[in-house]
mmCIF file of C-alpha atoms in Angstrom:
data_model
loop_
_atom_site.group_PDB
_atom_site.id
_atom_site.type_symbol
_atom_site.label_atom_id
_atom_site.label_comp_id
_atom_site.label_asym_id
_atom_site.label_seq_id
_atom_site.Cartn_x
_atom_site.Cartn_y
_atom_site.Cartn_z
ATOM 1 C CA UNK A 6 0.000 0.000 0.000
ATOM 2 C CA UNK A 7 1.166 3.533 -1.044
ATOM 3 C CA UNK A 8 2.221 5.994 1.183
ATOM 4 C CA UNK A 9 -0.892 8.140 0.899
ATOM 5 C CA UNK A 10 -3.343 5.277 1.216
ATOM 6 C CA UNK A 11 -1.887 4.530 4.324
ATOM 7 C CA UNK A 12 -1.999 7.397 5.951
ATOM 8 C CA UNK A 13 -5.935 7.719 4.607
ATOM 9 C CA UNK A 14 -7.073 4.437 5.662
ATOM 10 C CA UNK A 15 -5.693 4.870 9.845
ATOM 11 C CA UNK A 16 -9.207 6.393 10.818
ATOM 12 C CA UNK A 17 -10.831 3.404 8.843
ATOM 13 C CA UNK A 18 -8.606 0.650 10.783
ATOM 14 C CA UNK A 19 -9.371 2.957 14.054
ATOM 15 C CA UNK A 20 -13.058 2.774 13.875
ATOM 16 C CA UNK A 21 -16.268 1.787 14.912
ATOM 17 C CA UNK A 22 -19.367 2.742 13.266
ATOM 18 C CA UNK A 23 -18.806 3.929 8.913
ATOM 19 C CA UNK A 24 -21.791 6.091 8.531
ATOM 20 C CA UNK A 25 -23.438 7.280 5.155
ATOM 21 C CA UNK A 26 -25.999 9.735 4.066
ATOM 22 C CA UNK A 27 -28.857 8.936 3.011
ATOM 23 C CA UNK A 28 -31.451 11.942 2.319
ATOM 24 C CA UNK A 29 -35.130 9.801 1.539
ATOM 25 C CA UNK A 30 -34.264 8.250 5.415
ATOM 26 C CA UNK A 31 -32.821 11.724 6.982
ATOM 27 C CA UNK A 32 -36.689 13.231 8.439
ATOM 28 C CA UNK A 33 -35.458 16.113 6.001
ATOM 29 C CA UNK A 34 -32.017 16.990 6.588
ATOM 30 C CA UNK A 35 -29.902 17.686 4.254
ATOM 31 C CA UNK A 36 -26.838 14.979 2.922
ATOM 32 C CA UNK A 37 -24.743 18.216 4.537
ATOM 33 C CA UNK A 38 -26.535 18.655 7.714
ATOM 34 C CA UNK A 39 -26.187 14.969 8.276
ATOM 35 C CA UNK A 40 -22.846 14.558 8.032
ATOM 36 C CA UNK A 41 -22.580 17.403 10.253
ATOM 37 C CA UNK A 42 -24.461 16.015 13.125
ATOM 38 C CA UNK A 43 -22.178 12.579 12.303
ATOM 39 C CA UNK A 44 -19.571 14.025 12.728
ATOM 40 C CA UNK A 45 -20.741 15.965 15.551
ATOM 41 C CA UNK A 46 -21.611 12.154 17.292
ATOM 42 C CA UNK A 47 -17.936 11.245 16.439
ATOM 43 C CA UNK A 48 -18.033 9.054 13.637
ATOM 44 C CA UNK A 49 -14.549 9.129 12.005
ATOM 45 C CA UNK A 50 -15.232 7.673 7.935
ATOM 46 C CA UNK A 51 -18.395 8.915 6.058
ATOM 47 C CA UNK A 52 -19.652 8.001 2.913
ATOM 48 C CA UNK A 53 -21.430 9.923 0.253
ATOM 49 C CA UNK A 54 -24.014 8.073 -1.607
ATOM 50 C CA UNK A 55 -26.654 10.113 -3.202
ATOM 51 C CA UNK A 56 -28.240 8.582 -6.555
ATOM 52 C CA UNK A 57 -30.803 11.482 -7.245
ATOM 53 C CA UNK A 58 -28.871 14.631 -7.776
ATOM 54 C CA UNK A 59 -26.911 15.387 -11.052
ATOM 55 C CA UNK A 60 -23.347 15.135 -10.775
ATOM 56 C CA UNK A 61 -22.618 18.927 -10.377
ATOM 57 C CA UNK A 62 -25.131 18.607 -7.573
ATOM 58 C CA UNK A 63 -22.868 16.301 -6.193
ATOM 59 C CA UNK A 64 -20.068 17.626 -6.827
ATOM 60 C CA UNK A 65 -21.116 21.110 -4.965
ATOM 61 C CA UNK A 66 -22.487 18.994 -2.150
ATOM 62 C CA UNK A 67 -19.100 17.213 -1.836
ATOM 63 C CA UNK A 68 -17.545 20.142 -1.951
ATOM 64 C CA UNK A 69 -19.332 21.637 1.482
ATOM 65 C CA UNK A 70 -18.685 18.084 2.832
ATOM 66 C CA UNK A 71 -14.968 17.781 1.907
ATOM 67 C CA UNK A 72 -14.547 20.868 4.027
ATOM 68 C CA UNK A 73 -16.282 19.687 6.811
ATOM 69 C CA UNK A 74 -14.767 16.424 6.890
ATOM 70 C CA UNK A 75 -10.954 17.523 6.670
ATOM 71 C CA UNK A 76 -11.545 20.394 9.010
ATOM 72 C CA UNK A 77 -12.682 17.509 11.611
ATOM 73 C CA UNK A 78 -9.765 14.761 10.719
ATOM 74 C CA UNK A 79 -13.011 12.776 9.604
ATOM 75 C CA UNK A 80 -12.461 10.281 6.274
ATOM 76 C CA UNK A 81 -14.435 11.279 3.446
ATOM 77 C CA UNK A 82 -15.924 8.115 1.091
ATOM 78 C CA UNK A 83 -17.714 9.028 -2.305
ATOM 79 C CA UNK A 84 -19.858 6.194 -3.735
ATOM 80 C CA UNK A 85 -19.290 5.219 -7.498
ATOM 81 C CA UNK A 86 -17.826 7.893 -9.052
ATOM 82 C CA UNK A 87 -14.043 7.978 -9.151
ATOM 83 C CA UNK A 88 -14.072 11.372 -11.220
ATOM 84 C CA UNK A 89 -16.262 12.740 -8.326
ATOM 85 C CA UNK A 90 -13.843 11.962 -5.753
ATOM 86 C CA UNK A 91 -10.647 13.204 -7.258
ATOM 87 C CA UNK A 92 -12.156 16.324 -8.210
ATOM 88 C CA UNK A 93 -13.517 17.224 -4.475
ATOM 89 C CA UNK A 94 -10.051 15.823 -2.933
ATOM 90 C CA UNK A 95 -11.939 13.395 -1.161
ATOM 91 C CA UNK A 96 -10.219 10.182 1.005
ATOM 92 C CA UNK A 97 -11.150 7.358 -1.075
ATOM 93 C CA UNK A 98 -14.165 6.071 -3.236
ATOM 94 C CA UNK A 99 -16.953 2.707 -3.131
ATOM 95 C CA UNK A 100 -17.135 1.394 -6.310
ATOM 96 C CA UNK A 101 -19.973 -1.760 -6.950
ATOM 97 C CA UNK A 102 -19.686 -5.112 -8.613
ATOM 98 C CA UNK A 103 -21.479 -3.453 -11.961
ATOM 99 C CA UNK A 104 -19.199 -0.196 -11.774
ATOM 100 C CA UNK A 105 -15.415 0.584 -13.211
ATOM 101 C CA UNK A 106 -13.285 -2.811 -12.353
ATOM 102 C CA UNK A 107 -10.934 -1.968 -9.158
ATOM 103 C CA UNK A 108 -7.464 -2.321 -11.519
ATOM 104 C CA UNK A 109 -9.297 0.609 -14.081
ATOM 105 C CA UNK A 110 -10.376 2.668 -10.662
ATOM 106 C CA UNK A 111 -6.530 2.484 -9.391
ATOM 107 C CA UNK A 112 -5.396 3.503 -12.477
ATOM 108 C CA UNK A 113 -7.254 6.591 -12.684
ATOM 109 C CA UNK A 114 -6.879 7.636 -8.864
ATOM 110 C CA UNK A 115 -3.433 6.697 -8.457
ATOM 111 C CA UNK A 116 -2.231 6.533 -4.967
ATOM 112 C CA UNK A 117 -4.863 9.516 -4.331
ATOM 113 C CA UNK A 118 -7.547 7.258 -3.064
ATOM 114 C CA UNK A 119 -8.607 4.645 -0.706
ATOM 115 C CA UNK A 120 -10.563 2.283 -2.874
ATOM 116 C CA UNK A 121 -13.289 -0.180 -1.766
ATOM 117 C CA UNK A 122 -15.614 -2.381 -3.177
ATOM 118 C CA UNK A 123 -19.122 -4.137 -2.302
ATOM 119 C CA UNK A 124 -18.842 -7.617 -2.222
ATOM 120 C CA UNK A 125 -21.850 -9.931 -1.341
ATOM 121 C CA UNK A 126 -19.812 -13.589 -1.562
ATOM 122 C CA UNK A 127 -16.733 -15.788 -1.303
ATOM 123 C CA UNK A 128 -15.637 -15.650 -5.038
ATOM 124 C CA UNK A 129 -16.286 -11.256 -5.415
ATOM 125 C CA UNK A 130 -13.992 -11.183 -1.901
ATOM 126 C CA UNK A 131 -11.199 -13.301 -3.119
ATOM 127 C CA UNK A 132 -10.956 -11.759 -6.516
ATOM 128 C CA UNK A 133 -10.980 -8.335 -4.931
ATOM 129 C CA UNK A 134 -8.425 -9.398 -2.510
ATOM 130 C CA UNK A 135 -5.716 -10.751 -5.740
ATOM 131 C CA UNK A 136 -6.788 -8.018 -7.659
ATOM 132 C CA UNK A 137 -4.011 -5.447 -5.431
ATOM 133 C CA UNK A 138 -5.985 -2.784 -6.117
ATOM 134 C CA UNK A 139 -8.515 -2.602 -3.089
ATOM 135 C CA UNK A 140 -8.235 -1.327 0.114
ATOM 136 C CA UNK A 141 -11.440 -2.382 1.758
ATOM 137 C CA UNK A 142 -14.374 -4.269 0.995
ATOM 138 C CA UNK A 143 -17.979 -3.750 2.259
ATOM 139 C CA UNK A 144 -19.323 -7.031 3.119
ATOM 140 C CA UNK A 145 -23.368 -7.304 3.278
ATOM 141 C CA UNK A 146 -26.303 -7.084 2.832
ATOM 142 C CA UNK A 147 -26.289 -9.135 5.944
ATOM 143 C CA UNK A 148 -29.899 -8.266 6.693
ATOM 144 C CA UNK A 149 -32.772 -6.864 4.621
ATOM 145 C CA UNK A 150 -32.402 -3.260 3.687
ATOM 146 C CA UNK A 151 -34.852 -0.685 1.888
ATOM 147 C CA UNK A 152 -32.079 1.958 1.571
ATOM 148 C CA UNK A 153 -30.839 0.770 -1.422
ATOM 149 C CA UNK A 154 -32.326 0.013 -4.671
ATOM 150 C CA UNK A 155 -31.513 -2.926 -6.613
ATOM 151 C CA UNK A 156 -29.887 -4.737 -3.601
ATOM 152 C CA UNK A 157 -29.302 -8.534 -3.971
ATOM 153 C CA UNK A 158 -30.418 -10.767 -1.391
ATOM 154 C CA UNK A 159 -29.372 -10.576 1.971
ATOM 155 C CA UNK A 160 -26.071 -12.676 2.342
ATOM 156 C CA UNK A 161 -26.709 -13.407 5.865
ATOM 157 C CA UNK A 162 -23.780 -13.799 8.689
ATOM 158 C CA UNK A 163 -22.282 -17.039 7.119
ATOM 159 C CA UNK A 164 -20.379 -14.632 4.383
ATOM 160 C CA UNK A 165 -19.377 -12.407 7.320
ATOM 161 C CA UNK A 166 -18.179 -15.291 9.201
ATOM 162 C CA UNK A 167 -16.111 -16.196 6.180
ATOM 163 C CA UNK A 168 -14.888 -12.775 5.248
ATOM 164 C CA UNK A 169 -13.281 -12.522 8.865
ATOM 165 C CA UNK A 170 -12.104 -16.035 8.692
ATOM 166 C CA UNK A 171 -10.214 -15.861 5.410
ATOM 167 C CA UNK A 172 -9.760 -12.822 3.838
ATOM 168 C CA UNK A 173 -6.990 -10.329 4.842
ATOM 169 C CA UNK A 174 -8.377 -6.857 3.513
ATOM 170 C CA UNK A 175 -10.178 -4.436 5.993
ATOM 171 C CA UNK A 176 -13.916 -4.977 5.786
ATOM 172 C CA UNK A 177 -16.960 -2.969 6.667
ATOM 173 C CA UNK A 178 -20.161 -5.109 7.605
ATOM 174 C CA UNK A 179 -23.718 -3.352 5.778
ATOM 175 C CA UNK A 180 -26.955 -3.970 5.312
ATOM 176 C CA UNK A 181 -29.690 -4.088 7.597
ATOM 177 C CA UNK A 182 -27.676 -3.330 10.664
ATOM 178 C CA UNK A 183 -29.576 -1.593 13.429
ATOM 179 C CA UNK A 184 -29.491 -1.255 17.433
ATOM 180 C CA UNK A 185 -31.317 -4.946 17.988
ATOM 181 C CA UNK A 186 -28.335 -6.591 15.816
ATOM 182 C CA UNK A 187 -25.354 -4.809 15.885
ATOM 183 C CA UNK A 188 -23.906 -6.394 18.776
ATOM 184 C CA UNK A 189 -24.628 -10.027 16.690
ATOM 185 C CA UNK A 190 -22.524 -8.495 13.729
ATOM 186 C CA UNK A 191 -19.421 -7.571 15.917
ATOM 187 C CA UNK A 192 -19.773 -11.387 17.130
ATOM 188 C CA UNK A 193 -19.067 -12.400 14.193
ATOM 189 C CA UNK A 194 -15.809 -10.862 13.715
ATOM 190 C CA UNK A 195 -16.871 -7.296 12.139
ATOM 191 C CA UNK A 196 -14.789 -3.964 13.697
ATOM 192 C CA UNK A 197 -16.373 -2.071 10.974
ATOM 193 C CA UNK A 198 -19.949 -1.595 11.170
ATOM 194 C CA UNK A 199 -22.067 0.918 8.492
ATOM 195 C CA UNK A 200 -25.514 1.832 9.930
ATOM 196 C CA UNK A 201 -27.670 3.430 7.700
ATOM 197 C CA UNK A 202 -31.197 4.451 8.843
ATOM 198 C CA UNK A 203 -30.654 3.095 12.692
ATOM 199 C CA UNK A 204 -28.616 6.720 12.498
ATOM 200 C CA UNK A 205 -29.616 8.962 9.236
ATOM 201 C CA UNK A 206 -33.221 8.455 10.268
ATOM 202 C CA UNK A 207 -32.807 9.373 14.133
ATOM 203 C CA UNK A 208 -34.293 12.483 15.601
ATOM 204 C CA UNK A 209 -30.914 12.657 17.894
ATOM 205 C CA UNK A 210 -28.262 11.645 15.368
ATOM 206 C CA UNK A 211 -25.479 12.032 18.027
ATOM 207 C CA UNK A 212 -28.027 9.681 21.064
ATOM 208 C CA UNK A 213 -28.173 7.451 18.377
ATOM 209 C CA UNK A 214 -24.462 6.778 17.728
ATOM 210 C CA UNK A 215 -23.730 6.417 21.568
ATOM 211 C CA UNK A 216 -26.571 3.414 21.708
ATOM 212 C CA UNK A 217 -25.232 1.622 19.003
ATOM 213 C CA UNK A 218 -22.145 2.490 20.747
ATOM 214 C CA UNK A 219 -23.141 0.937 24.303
ATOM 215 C CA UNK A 220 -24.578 -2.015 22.163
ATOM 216 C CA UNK A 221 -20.970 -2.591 20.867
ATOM 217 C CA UNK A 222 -20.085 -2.855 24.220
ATOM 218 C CA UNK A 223 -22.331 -5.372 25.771
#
């Protein structure tokens, strides 16, 4: 691993809890607004997915969010788009089984960015792991989720029990993880946890973090 990914990816082997926006779920705050209030509840590696804005939406969005997040020492994750992420300086990017291969995405970003990819079984986390070019993989959907459209089946805790078992790349567990299973999910060998509505859609962002937090712990 380069130099620069390194140095990018110490909050990500440091953490807890990987939290995304996630506006349709976020009782009407804005993708900026929640990302404040993460970061206000201590979450150090946030991830912008937003599918319904044109990309120079994005891009301005990112823009207020890049500053937030470097002015906190918080990592800052764009979903899909490599371009995206370059252009707004951003940490790293999460690319998808149906986006730009991993190899293409490292050759475009360089050493600039963290990359990780979505894997949802044995075979998509081994060839991400030989292809050298990934940093992370998410690992999921372990449980239903509605906050994503398209989403295969739920893999279920067997693939997470495998993922921690045999594969050597950081991993972030997704997918239908909530207060009433999150403690399960660590169990099974996750440090990385992304919770999507059980924080985005919270009336106390911040109260929400510190239960999933205490959950952890228990």
């Amino acid at each position: 691993m380069a130099v620069t990914q390194k140095f990018k990816m110490e909050n990500f082997l440091a953490a807890d809890l990987y939290g995304l926006t996630d506006e349709p779920h976020a009782l009407g705050r804005s993708n900026v607004d929640t990302v404040a209030q993460l970061i206000a509840a201590g979450v150090k590696i946030i991830q912008y997915r937003e599918k319904d804005r044109t990309l120079r939406e994005q891009y301005e969005e990112c823009r207020l969010i890049r500053s937030l997040t470097r002015q906190a020492g918080v990592t800052f994750i764009v979903n899909d788009h490599v371009d995206l992420a370059i252009a707004v300086d951003a940490d790293g990017v999460h690319i998808g089984q149906d986006d730009l291969p991993p190899a293409i995405v490292r050759k475009l970003a360089g050493d600039r960015l963290i990359i990780g990819v979505s894997t949802h079984s044995a075979q998509q986390a081994v060839a991400a792991e030989q292809s050298g070019a990934v940093d992370y993989i998410g690992v999921g959907p372990l449980f239903p989720t509605q906050t994503k459209r398209n989403v295969c089946a739920p893999v279920g805790l067997e693939y997470l029990d495998y993922v921690a078992g045999n594969i050597e790349l950081p991993f972030v567990a997704i997918g239908g993880i909530k207060s009433n299973n999150v403690a399960e999910v660590r169990r099974h060998g996750a440090r990385l946890i992304a919770v999507v509505t059980g924080i985005v859609g919270a009336v106390d962002i911040p109260a929400a973090v510190a239960r999933l937090r205490q959950e952890l712990r228990s």
